[in-house]
XYZ file of C-alpha atoms in Angstrom:
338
model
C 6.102 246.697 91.591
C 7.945 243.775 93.057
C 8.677 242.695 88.781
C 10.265 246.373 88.653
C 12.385 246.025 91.648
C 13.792 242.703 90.880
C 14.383 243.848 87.725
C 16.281 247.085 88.517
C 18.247 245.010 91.166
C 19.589 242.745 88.132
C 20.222 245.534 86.418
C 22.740 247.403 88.771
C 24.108 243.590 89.910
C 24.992 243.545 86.272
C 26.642 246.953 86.465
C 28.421 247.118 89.805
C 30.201 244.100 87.902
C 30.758 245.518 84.699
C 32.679 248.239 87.043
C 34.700 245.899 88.578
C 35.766 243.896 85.927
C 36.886 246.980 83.916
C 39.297 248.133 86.768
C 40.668 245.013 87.087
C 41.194 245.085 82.698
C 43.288 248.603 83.027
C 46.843 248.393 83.188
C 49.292 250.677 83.530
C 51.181 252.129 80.874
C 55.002 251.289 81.875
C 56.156 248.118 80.033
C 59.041 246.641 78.908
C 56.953 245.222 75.702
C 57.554 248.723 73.717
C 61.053 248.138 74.044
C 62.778 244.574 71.973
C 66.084 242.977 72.903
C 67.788 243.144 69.404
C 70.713 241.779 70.172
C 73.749 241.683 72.277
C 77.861 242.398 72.377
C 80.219 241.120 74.029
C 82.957 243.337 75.080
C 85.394 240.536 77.303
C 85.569 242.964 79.789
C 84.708 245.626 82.570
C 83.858 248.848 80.889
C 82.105 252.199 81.426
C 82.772 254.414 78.651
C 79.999 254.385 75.575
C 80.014 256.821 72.242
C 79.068 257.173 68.670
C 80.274 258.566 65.469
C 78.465 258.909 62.536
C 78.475 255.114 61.674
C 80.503 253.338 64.525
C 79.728 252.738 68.318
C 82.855 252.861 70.433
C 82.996 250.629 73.836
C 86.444 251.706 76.332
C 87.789 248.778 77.835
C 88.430 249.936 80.885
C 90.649 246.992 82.098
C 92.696 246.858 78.975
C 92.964 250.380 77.881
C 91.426 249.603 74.716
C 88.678 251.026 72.582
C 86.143 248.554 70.851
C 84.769 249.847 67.584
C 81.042 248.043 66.027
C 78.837 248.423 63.628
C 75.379 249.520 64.325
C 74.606 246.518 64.043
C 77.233 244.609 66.505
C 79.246 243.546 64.248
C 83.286 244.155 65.222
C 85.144 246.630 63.212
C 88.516 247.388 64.621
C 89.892 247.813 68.396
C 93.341 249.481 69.057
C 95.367 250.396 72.066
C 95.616 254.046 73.270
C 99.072 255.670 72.745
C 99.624 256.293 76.426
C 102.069 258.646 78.018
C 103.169 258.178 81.622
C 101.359 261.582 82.523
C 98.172 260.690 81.260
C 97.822 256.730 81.679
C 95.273 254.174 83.630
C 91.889 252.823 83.150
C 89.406 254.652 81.086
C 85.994 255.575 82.183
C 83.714 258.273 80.187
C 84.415 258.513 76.477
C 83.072 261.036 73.333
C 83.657 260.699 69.811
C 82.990 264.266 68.442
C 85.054 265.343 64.493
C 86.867 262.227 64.230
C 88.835 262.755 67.771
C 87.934 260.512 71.072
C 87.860 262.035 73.795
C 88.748 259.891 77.106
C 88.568 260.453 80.504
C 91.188 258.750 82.561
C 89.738 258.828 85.738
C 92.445 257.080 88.309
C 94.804 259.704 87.043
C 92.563 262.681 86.762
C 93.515 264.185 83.292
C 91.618 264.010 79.688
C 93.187 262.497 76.345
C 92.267 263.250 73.160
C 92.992 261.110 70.320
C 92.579 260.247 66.597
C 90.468 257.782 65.157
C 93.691 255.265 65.303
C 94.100 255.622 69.312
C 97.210 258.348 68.489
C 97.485 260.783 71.420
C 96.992 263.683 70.021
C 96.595 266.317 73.181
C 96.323 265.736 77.140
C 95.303 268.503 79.843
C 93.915 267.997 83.573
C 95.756 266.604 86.627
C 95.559 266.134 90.317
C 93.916 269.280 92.507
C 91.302 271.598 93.437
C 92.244 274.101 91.111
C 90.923 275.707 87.511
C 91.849 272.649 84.790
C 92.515 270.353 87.483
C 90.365 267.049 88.449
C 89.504 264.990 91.460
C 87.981 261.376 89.978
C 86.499 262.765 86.855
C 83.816 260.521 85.398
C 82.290 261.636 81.870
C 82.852 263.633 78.909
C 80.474 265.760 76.374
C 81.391 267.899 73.539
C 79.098 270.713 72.377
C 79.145 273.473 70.639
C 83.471 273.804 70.432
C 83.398 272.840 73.834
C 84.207 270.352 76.598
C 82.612 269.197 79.537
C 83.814 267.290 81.757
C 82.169 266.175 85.525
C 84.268 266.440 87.820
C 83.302 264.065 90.525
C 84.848 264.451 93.815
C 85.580 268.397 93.261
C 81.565 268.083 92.743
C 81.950 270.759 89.854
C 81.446 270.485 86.129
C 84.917 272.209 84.475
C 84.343 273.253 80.532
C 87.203 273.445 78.112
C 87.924 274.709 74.467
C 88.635 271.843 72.260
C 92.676 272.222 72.649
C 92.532 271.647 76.194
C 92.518 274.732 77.824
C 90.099 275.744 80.503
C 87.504 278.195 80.307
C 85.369 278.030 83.016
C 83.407 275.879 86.036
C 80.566 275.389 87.841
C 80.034 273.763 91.298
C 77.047 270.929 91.798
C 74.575 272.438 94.325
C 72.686 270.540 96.709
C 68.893 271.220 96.100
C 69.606 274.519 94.343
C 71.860 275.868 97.172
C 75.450 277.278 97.135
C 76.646 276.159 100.344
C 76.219 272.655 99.682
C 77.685 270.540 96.384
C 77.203 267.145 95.129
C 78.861 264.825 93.223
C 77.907 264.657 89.710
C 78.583 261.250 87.027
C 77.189 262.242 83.824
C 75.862 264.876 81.789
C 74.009 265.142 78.931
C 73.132 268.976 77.125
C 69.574 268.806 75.114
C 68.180 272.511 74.132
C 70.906 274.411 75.200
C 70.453 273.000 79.110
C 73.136 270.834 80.703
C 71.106 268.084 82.586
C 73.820 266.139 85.046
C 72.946 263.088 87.080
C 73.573 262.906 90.366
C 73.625 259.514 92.169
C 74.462 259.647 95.981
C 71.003 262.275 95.774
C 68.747 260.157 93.259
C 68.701 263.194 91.184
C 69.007 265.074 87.750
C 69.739 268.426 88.059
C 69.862 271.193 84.884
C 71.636 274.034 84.426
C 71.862 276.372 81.510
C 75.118 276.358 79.230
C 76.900 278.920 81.758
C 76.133 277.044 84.669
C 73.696 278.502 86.361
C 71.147 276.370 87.766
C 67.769 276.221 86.537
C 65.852 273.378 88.695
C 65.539 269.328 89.620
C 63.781 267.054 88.004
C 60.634 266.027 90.110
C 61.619 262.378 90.058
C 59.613 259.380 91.128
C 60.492 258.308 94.949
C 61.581 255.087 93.985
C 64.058 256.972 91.372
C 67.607 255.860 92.597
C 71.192 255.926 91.337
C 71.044 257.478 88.456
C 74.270 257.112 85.663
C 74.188 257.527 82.494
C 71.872 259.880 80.708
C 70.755 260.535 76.806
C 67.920 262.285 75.687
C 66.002 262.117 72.629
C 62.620 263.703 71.496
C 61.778 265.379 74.876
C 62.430 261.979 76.602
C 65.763 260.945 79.332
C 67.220 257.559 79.313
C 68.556 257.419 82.306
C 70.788 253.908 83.739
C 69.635 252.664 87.518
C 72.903 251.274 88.210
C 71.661 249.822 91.595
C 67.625 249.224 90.206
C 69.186 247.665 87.455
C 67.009 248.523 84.577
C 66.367 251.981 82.267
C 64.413 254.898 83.126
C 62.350 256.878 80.265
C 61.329 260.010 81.679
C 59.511 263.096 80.547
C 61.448 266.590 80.628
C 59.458 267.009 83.909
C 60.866 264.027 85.422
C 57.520 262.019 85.353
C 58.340 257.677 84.713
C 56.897 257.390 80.453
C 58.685 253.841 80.685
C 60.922 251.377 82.394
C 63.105 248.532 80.846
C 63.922 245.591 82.308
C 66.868 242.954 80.966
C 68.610 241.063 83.519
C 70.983 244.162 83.649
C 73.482 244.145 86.321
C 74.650 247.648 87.110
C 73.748 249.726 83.530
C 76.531 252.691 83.181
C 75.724 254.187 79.855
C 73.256 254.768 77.009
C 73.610 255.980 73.624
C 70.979 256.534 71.232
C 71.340 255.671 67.373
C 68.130 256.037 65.007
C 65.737 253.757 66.117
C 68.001 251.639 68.466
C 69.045 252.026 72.234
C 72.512 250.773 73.316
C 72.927 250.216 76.779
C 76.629 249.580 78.451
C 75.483 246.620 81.118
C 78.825 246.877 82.785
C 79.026 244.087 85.009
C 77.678 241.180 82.422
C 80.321 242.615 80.155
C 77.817 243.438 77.110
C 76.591 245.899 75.416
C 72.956 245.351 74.463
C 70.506 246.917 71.455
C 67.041 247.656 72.049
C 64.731 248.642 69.353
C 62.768 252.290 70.572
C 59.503 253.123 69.959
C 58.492 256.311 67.942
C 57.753 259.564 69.973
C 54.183 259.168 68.845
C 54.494 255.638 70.559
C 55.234 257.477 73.481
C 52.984 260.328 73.748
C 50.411 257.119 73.878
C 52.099 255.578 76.639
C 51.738 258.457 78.200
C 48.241 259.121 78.029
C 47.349 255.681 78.539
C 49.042 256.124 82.105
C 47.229 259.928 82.962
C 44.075 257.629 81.912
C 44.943 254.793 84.601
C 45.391 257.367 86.974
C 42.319 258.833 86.062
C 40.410 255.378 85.761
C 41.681 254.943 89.422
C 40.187 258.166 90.943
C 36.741 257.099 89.505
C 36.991 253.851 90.628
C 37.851 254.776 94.470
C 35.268 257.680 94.177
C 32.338 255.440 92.277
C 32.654 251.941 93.931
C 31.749 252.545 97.276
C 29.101 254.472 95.949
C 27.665 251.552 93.697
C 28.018 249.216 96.547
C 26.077 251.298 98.584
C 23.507 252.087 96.290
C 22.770 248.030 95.530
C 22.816 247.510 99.753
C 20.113 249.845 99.835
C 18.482 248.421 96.842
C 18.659 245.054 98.706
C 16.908 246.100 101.799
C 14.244 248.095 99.744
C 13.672 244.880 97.504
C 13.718 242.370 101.008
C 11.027 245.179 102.779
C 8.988 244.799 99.519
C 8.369 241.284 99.803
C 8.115 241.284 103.622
């Protein structure tokens, strides 16, 4: 009897630290080794505004009023100076490249340019107000379906255009859903027919449908803050932390997938390209490529982070149990041989 007992004490000795050695062996899902630093771009400058065309990624200079033009692969193209007029001048902020026109928002004199693929002005709309077609600090640009979207930041409204110019419609930024309170919006990004804007004095993304009429917020993370730019891509959001510094990969439900780290200093924009990630890290004046993992890659992530969660119920539920269950087998053992 005392040969059995010993024996089953080894035994759950030998499993109690099996237990704890395989919690400590889980780890979580989030890492920055999915994600590779490629390479990086200079740009000589402050700038904000990020876009693609079929084959070129286009950086604004905001300081210069000049747009940068790479390869995929960073390697320079072109750059060019805007053909300004004095109603429609200053530093450039959001930019979209949509049927070989850039569209730029000039954001300290509240009006949109559009231009050719040279940096000829081609057609200018938008100035100071509160009115329809008129801006207060407006941030970013999208083009979809024949029209243009543009947040308008300190009117806390998004304003849609046709392609010429001319205003169609608008729709204000509600606070938590409700119309007697607005917030400021930066970007936007439409994915299935849903306008998804960020919002970063709230630490939110909000959607809407293509009308404007809001559909819900993203249940974000608590330590989700300052949100800026936004792409998404195979049910997954980019999204820039200007002030956490690093990029977001969330689900369409708003749950963390990922997180990339890269000695940013305050992220503005992200455009997606293939297999690569190019992220505007404004303040070290670069533009940097990531390689991206497959969706597949990510529905693993994914899982392996429900699993950790899981792993970590069991674990608080189980342990206490196990330790328990070997005190008891202790004293039963000790009486034994007393």
């Amino acid at each position: 009897m005392k040969k059995f007992n010993k024996k089953f004490l080894q035994i759950a000795c030998c499993y109690l630290l099996i237990c704890l050695f395989s919690s400590l062996g889980i780890t979580n899902a989030y890492s920055d080794e999915s994600f590779q630093l490629l390479d990086q771009i200079s740009t000589n400058s402050w700038s904000i505004g990020l876009s693609t065309s079929e084959n070129e990624l286009f950086v604004a200079d905001g300081i210069n009023n000049n747009i940068l033009i790479f390869d995929f692969y960073g390697k320079t193209i072109r750059n060019f100076s805007l053909d300004d007029d004095n109603d429609c001048t200053g530093h450039i902020h959001g930019i979209t490249v949509s049927k070989n026109r850039i569209y730029v928002v000039k954001e300290n004199n509240d009006c949109v340019a559009i231009y050719d693929l040279s940096g000829k002005l081609l057609e200018k709309f938008g100035s100071k107000g509160k009115g329809m077609g008129e801006f207060n600090s407006p941030q970013n640009i999208e083009v979809f379906d024949n029209r243009i979207y543009v947040t308008d930041n300190k009117n806390k409204r998004i304003q849609i255009f046709d392609l010429e110019g001319n205003f169609l419609n608008l729709f204000n930024i509600q606070k938590n859903g409700l119309e007697n309170g607005m917030e400021t919006p930066y970007d936007l990004e439409i994915y299935q027919k849903q306008i998804y804007v960020t919002l970063p004095k709230e630490n939110k993304i909000q959607v809407y449908d293509l009308e404007g009429n809001f559909l819900y917020s993203l249940n974000t993370a608590d330590d989700f803050r300052d949100p800026l730019g936004i792409s998404i891509r195979n049910d997954r959001i980019f999204v820039a932390s200007g002030d956490g510094n690093q990029i977001l990969v969330l689900n369409l439900k708003g749950d963390l997938v990922d997180k990339i780290n890269s000695d940013f200093l305050d992220p503005h924009q992200i455009v997606l390209f293939e297999n690569k990630m190019y992220v505007l890290d404004t303040r070290n004046f670069l533009v940097k490529i990531f390689s991206i993992p497959e969706i597949d890659d990510y529905n693993k992530f994914e899982n392996e982070s429900k699993n950790f969660q899981q792993y970590q119920i069991y674990f608080v539920i189980f342990i206490p149990i196990i330790i328990a269950i070997f005190f008891l087998i202790k004293k039963f053992y000790i009486n034994q041989r007393n």
